[in-house]
XYZ file of C-alpha atoms in Angstrom:
559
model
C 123.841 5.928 5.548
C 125.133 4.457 8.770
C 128.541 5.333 8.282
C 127.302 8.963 8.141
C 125.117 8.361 11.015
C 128.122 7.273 12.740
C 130.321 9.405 11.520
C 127.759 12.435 13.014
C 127.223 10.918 16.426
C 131.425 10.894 16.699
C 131.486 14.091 15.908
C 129.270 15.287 18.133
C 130.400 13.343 20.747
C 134.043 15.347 20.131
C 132.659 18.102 20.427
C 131.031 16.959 23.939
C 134.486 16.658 25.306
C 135.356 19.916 24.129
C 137.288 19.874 21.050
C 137.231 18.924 17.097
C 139.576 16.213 16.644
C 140.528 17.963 13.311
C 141.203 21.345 15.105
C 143.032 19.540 17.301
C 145.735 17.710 14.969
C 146.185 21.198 13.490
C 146.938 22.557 16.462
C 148.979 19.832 17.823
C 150.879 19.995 14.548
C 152.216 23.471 15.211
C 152.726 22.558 18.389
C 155.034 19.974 17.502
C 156.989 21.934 14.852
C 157.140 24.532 17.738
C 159.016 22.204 20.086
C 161.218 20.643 18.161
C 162.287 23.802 16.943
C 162.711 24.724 20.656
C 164.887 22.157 20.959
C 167.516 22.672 18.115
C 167.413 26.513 18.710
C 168.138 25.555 22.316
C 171.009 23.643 21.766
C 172.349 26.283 19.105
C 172.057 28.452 21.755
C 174.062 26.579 24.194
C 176.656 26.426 21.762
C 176.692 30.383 21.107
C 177.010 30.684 25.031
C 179.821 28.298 25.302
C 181.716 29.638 22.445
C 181.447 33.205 23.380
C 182.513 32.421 27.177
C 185.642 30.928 25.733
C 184.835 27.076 26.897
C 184.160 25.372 23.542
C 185.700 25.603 20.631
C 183.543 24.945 17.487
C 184.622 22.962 14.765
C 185.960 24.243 11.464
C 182.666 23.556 9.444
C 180.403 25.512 12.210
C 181.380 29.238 12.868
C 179.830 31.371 15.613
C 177.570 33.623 12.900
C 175.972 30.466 11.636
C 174.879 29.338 15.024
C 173.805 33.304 16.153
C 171.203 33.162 12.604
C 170.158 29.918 13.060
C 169.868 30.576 16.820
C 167.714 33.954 16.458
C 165.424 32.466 13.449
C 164.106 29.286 14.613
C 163.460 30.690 17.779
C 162.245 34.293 17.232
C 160.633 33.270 14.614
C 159.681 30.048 14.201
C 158.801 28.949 17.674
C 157.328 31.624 18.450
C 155.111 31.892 15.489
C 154.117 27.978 15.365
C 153.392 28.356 18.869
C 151.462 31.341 18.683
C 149.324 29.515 15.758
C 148.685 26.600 17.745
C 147.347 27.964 20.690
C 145.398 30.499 19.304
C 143.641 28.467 16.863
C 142.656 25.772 19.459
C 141.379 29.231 21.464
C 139.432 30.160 18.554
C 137.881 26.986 17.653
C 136.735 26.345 21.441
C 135.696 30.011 22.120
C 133.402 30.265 18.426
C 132.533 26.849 18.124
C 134.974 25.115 15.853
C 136.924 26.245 12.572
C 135.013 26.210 9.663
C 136.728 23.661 6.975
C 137.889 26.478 4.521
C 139.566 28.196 7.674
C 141.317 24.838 8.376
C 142.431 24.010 4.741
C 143.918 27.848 5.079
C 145.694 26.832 8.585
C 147.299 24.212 6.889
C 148.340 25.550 3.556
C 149.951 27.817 6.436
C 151.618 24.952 7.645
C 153.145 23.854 4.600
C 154.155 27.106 3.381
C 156.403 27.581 7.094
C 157.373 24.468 6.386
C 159.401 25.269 2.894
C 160.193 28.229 4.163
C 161.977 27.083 7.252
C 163.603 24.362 5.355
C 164.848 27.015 3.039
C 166.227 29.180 5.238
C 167.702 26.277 7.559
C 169.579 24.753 4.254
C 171.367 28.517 3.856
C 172.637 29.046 7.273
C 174.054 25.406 7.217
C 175.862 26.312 4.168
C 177.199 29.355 4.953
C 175.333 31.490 2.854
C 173.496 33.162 5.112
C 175.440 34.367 8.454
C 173.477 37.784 8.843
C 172.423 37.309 11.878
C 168.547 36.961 12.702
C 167.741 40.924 11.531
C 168.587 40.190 7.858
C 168.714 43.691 6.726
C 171.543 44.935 4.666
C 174.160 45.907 4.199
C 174.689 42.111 5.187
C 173.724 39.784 1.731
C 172.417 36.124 1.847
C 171.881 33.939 -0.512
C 168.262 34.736 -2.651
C 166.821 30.972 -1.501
C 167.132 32.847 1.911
C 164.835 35.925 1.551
C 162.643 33.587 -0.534
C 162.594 31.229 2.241
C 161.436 33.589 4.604
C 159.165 34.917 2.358
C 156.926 31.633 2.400
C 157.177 32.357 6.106
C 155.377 34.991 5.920
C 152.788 33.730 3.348
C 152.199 31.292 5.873
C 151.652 33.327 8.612
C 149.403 35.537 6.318
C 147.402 32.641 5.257
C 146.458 31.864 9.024
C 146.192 35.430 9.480
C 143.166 35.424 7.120
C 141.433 32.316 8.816
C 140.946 34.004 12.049
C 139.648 36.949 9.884
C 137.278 34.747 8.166
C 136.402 32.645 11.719
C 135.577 35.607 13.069
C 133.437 37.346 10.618
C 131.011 34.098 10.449
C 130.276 33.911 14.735
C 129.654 38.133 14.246
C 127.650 37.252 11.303
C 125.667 34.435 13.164
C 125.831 36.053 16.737
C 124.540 39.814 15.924
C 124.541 42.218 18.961
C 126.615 39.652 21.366
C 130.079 40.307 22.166
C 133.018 37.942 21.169
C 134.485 35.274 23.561
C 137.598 37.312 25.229
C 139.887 34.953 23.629
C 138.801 35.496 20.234
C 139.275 38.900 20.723
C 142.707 38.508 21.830
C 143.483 36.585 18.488
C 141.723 38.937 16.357
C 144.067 41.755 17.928
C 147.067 39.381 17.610
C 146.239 38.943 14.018
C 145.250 41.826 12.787
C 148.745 43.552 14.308
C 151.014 40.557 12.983
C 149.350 41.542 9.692
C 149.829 44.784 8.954
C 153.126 44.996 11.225
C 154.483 42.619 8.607
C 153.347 44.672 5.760
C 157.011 46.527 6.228
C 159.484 43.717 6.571
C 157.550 41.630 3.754
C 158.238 44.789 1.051
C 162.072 44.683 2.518
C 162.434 40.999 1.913
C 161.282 41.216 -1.612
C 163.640 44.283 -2.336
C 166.354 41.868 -0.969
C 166.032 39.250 -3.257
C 166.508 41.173 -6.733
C 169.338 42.823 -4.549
C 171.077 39.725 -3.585
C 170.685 38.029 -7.179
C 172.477 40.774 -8.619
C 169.994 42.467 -10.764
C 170.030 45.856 -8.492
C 173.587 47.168 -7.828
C 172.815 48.613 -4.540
C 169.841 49.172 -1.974
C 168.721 51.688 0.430
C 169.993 50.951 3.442
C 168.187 53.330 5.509
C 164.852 52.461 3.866
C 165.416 48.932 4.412
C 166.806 49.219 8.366
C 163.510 50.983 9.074
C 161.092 48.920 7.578
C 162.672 45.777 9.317
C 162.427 47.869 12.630
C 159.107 49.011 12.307
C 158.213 44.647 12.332
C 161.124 44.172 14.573
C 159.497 46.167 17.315
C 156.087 44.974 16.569
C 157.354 41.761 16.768
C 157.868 41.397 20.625
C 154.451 43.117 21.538
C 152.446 40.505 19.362
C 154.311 37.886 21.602
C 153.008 40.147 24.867
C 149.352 40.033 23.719
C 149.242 36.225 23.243
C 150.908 35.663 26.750
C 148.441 38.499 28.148
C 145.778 36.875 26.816
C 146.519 33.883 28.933
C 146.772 35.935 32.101
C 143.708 37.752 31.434
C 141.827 34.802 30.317
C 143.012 31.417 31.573
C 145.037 31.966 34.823
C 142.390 33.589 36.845
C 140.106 30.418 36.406
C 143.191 28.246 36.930
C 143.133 30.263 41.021
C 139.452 29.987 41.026
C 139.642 33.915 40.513
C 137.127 35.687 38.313
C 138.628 37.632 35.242
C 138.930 41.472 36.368
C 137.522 43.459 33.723
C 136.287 42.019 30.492
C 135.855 45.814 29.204
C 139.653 46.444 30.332
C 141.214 43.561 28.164
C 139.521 44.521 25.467
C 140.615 48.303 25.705
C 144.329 46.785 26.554
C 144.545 44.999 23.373
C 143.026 47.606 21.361
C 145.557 49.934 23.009
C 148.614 47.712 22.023
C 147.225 47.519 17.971
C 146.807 50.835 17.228
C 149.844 52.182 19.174
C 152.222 49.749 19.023
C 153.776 49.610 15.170
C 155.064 53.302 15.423
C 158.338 52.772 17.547
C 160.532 51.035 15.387
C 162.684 54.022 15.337
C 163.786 53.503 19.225
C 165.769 50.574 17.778
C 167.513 53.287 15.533
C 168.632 55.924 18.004
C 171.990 55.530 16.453
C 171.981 55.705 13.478
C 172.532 58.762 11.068
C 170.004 60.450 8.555
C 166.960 60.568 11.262
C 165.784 63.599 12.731
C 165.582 64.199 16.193
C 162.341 65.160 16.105
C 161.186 61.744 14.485
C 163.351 59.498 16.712
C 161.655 61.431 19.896
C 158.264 60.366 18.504
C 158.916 57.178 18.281
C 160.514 56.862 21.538
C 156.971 58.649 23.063
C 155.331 55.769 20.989
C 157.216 53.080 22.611
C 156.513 54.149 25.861
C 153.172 54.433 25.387
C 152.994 50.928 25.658
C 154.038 51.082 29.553
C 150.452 52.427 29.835
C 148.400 49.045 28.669
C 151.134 46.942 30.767
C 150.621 48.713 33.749
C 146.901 48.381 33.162
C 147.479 44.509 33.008
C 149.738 45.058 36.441
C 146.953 46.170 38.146
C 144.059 44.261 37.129
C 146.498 40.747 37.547
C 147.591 41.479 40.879
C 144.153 42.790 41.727
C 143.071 39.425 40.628
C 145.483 37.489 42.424
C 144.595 39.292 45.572
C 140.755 38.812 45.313
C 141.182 35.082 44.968
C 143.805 34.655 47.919
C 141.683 36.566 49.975
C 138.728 34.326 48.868
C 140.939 30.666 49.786
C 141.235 32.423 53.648
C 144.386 34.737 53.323
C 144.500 37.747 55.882
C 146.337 40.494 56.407
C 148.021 42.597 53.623
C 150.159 40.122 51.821
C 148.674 36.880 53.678
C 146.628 36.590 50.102
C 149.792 35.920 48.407
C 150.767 33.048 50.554
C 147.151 31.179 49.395
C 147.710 31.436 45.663
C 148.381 27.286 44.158
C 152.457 27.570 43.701
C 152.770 24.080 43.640
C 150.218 24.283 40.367
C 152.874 24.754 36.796
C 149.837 25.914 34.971
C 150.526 28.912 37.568
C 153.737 29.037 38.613
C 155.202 29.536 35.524
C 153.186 32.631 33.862
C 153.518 33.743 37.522
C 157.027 33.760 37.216
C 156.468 35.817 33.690
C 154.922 38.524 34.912
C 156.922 39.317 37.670
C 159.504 39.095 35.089
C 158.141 41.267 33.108
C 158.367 44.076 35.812
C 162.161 44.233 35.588
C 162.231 44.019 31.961
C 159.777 46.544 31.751
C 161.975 48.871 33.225
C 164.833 47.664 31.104
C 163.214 48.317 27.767
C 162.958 52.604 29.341
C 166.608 52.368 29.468
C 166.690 50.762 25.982
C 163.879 53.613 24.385
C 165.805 56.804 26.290
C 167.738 58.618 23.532
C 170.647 58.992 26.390
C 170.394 56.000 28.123
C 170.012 54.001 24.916
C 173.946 55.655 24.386
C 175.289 53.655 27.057
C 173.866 50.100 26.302
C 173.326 50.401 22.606
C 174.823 46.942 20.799
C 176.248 45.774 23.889
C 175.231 42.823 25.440
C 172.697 44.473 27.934
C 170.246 44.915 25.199
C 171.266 40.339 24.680
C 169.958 40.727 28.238
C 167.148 42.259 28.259
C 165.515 40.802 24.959
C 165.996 37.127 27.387
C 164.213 38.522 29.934
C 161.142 40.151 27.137
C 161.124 37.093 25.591
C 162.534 34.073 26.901
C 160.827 34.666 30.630
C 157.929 36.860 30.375
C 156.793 35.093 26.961
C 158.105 31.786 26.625
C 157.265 30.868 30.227
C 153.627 31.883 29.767
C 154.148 29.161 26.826
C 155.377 27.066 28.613
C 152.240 27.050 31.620
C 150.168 27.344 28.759
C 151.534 23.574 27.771
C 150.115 22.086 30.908
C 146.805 22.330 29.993
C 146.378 22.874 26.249
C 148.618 19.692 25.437
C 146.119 17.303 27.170
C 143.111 19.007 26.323
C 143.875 18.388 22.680
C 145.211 15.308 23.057
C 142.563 13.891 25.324
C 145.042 13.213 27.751
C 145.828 14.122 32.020
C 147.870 16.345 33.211
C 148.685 13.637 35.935
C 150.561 15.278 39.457
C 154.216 13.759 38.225
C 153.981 15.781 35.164
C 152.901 19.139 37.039
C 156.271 18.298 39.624
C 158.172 17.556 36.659
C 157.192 21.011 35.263
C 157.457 23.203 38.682
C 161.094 21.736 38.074
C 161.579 23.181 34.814
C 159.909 26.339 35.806
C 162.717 26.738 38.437
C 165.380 25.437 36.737
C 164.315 27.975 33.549
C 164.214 30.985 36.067
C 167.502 30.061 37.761
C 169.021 30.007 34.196
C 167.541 32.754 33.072
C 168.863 35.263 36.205
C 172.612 34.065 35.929
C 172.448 34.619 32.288
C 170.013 37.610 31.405
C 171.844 38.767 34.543
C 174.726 38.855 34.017
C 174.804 39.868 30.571
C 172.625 43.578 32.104
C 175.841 43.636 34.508
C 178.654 43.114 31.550
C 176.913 44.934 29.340
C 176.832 47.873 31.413
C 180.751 47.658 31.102
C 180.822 47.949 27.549
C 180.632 44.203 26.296
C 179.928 44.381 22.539
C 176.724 41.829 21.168
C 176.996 40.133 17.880
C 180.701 39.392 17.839
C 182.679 36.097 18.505
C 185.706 37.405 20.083
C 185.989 40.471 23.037
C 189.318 39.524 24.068
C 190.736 42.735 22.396
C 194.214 41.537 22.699
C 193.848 40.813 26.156
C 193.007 44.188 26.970
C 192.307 44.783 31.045
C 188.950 45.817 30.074
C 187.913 42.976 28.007
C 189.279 40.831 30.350
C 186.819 41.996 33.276
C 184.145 40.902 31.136
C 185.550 37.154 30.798
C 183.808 36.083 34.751
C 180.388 37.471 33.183
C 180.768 35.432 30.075
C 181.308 31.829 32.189
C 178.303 32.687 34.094
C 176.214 33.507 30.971
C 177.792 30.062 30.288
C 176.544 28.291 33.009
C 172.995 29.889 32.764
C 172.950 28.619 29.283
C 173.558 25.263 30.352
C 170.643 25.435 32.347
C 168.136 26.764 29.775
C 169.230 23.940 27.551
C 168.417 21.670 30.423
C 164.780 23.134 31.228
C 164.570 22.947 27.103
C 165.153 19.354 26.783
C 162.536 18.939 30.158
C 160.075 21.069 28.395
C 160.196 19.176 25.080
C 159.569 15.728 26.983
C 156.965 17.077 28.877
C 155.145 18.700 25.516
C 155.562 15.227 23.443
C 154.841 13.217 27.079
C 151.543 14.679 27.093
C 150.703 14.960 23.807
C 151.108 11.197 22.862
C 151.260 9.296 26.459
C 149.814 10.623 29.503
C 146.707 8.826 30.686
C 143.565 9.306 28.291
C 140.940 11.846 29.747
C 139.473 15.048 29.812
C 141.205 17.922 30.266
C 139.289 21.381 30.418
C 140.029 24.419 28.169
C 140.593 27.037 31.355
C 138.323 30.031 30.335
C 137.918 32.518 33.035
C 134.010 33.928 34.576
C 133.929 37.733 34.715
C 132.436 39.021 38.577
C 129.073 38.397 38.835
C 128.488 42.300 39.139
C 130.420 43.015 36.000
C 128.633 44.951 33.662
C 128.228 44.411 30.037
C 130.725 45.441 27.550
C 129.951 47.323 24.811
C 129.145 46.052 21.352
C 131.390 48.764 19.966
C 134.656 47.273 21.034
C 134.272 45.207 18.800
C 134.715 47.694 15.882
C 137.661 46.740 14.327
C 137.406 48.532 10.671
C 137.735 51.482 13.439
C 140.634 50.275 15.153
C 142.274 49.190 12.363
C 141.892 52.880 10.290
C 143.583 54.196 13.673
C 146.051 51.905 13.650
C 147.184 52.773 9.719
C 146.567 56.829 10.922
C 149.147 56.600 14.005
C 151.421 54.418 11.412
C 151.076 57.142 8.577
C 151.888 59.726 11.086
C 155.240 57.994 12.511
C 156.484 56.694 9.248
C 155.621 58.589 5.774
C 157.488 61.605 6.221
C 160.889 59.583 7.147
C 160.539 57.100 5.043
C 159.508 59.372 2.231
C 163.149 61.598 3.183
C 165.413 58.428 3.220
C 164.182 58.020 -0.929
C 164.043 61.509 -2.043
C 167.378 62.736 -0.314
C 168.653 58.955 -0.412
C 172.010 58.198 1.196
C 174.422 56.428 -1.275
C 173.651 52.534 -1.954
C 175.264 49.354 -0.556
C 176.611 46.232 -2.652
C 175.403 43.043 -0.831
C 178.204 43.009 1.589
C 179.572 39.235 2.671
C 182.021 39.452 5.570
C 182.177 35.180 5.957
């Protein structure tokens, strides 16, 4: 009886602090699975850089292809999704009160099942068996352990998928008539989309397998290019929503701002779920068998997302300016001048947005049918998926670190540690502009993606491209270096920065703000959207590419 007493009065004294101790070691474990994996997909990626600029040579048992899969999977993939877990689930349990014990034994059969999975698919690409680069759609064939492997990636993912589901059922059930915390809203639209957007590449997988054992002769290639896409570009938006969710939620209290508009979060996420599968098709502008028609839908789908981001411009910067103005800045940019730069927990999603602006614009070029003829598989679109993903996302991660780490781990962010990561923030951005940059500028001159060798016999042209290629070179350099900072600062934190209490950053709306409305929170009605605008953009096409199929592909191996 006085163990339980005990037991009780520690666990209420946890949650004093601010966090459940077991919420927090399952979020600390993706975390840490997230990093690492940051770290070996970092140096991979160094060594792609290096190789392609023509100043390393890699050794006989390594070959360019390997490095590209293993490159684009743990970090597209894994990082992203083991960081996306982590935070989110620490955001849920604070925001709803903890995670009920069924929704944690579901988190971490998640965790086990990425686990096998990624071992799986790591164990093919170091054996050569599975060099199809990260978009593993055919007419490229791995070995079966592959697709299996990422198909308990996706279980996984499902299986946390469902917690938040079930999470967030029990507050609504418990808290009838009140509104969700804006984080838990966030996840729920972050779920919900990484759900059914993986619906598509999930039913391509398992096609590939039978196909790669040998039991099916050929496959569909069209059928299975556009199911891939239609994850592929839902893919990079669920990675916008979680880092929108921080600026919405966390980095106006980190200014001593006041969230914008509670009501216009909620309509940007709902925006991004029910428009944002349809689109897939703008990665396909190419290829044959797809009618113009279709393809021009899907490009008006795509940039229908421009209208929730610039919704997020405005309210941001509207933030921004409110709380300069508030800290004693005058005039019209004097605001700007007052905001904390010296603070990583801002400087570095900072730096993300007005990253995103650029890429923004970048991702137009990529969606216009004639523009899209220009830069299509050349190393602009290399370019531009950096400057999506590896500034406007992964730095929001990264400021997101400063504060999560020690508030799960009980720990300080202490004012070395926040220097330490302004550091990384610059040395990441610096990186990130010679190489993103330069691979926009040699791109635009034709420089192919995906390949190992441009030399072209030493043709004049390929030969222009060869100063752009030692710059992406020495911009890769420096990412590795901001990696390596970044992954001592994560594991610094997490395990030995001084003990005490760090706060969860969750943003006040304006004390005039009205209420938002109960029906936001209607997500059976979102949801039945979302499959109508998906139905719309996809059953006809897909339907086409079976009944008037274009002849089948063998699995293909090139290596």
């Amino acid at each position: 009886m006085e163990q339980a007493i005990q037991s009780t009065l520690r666990e209420k004294a946890n949650r004093a602090l601010g966090v459940n101790l077991k919420d927090a070691k399952l979020s600390k474990a993706y975390l840490s699975v997230s990093f690492i994996t940051l770290l070996v997909g970092g140096i991979l990626g160094l060594l792609q850089g290096l190789e392609r600029s023509g100043l390393l040579e890699l050794p006989a048992w390594l070959n360019y292809y390997q490095v590209l899969t293993a490159h684009g999977i743990l970090l597209i993939l894994i990082f992203t999704s083991t960081f996306t877990i982590g935070y989110l689930y620490a955001g849920v349990s604070h925001t709803l009160g903890g995670l009920l014990p069924k929704v944690r034994k579901m988190a971490w059969t998640g965790f086990v099942l990425m686990l096998i999975g990624v071992a799986l698919v790591v164990i093919t690409i170091v054996a050569n068996e599975a060099s199809v680069l990260y978009t593993f759609y055919p007419p490229l064939a791995a070995s079966p352990v592959f697709y299996i492997g990422l198909v308990f990636v996706v279980l996984g993912i499902w299986s946390c998928c469902f917690g938040v589901f079930i999470n967030y059922n029990h507050w609504r059930k418990n808290h009838r008539g009140e509104v969700t915390p804006l984080l838990a809203f966030f996840a729920m639209g972050v779920f919900v989309l990484w759900f059914f957007g993986s619906l598509g590449v999930t039913t391509e997988v398992l096609t590939l397998i039978p196909w790669s054992l040998g039991w099916k002769e050929t496959i569909n290639v069209m059928v299975s290019r556009t199911l891939f896409w239609s994850f592929g570009h839902t893919l990079v938006n669920i990675w916008y929503i979680v880092a929108t969710s921080a600026w919405y939620v966390v980095v106006p209290k980190i200014i001593g701002g006041r969230v914008f508009s509670d009501k216009l979060a909620r309509l940007v996420v709902v925006l991004l779920v029910i428009l944002n599968i349809p689109g897939g098709f703008h990665h396909q502008i190419i290829d044959p068998g797809i009618s113009e028609s279709v393809k021009f839908l899907h490009v008006f789908m795509s940039i229908s997302i421009a209208f929730p981001s610039l919704m997020t411009a405005f309210a941001m910067f509207a933030v921004f300016e409110r709380a300069g103005r508030k800290l004693g800045g005058k005039g019209l940019l004097g605001w700007f001048k007052k905001l904390p730069w010296g603070d990583v927990r801002f400087l570095a999603p900072m730096v993300a947005m007005i990253a995103f602006i650029p890429a923004g614009a970048g991702g137009i070029v990529n969606t216009s049918n004639q523009m899209n003829q220009v830069i299509h598989n050349t190393l602009w679109v290399v370019g531009h998926f950096h400057l999506t993903v590896g500034t406007s996302v992964v730095l929001t991660f990264f400021g997101i670190c400063y504060w999560l780490i020690p508030y799960l781990a009980k720990r300080k962010l202490t004012p070395q540690m926040n220097k330490l990561g302004v550091i990384q923030t610059i040395i990441w951005t610096v990186g990130m502009i010679l190489m993103s940059g330069s691979q926009h500028l040699v791109g635009l001159l034709g420089d192919p993606r995906r390949t190992a060798f441009t030399t072209y016999g030493d043709h004049n042209t390929a030969l222009s491209w060869v100063p752009y290629e030692y710059v992406m070179g020495i911009g890769a350099t420096l990412l590795l270096i901001g990696v390596i900072i970044q992954v001592y600062a994560v594991f610094n934190m997490m395990f030995f920065a001084p003990k005490g209490e760090t706060e969860f950053p969750i943003g006040e709306p304006e004390d005039d703000a009205l209420p938002t409305p109960i029906w936001m929170e209607r997500w059976g009605l979102w949801i039945v959207l979302m499959l109508m605008v998906v139905a719309m953009a996809y059953v006809v096409p897909v339907v086409d590419f079976i009944v008037n199929a274009p002849p089948g592909s063998p699995p293909i191996k090139t290596w």
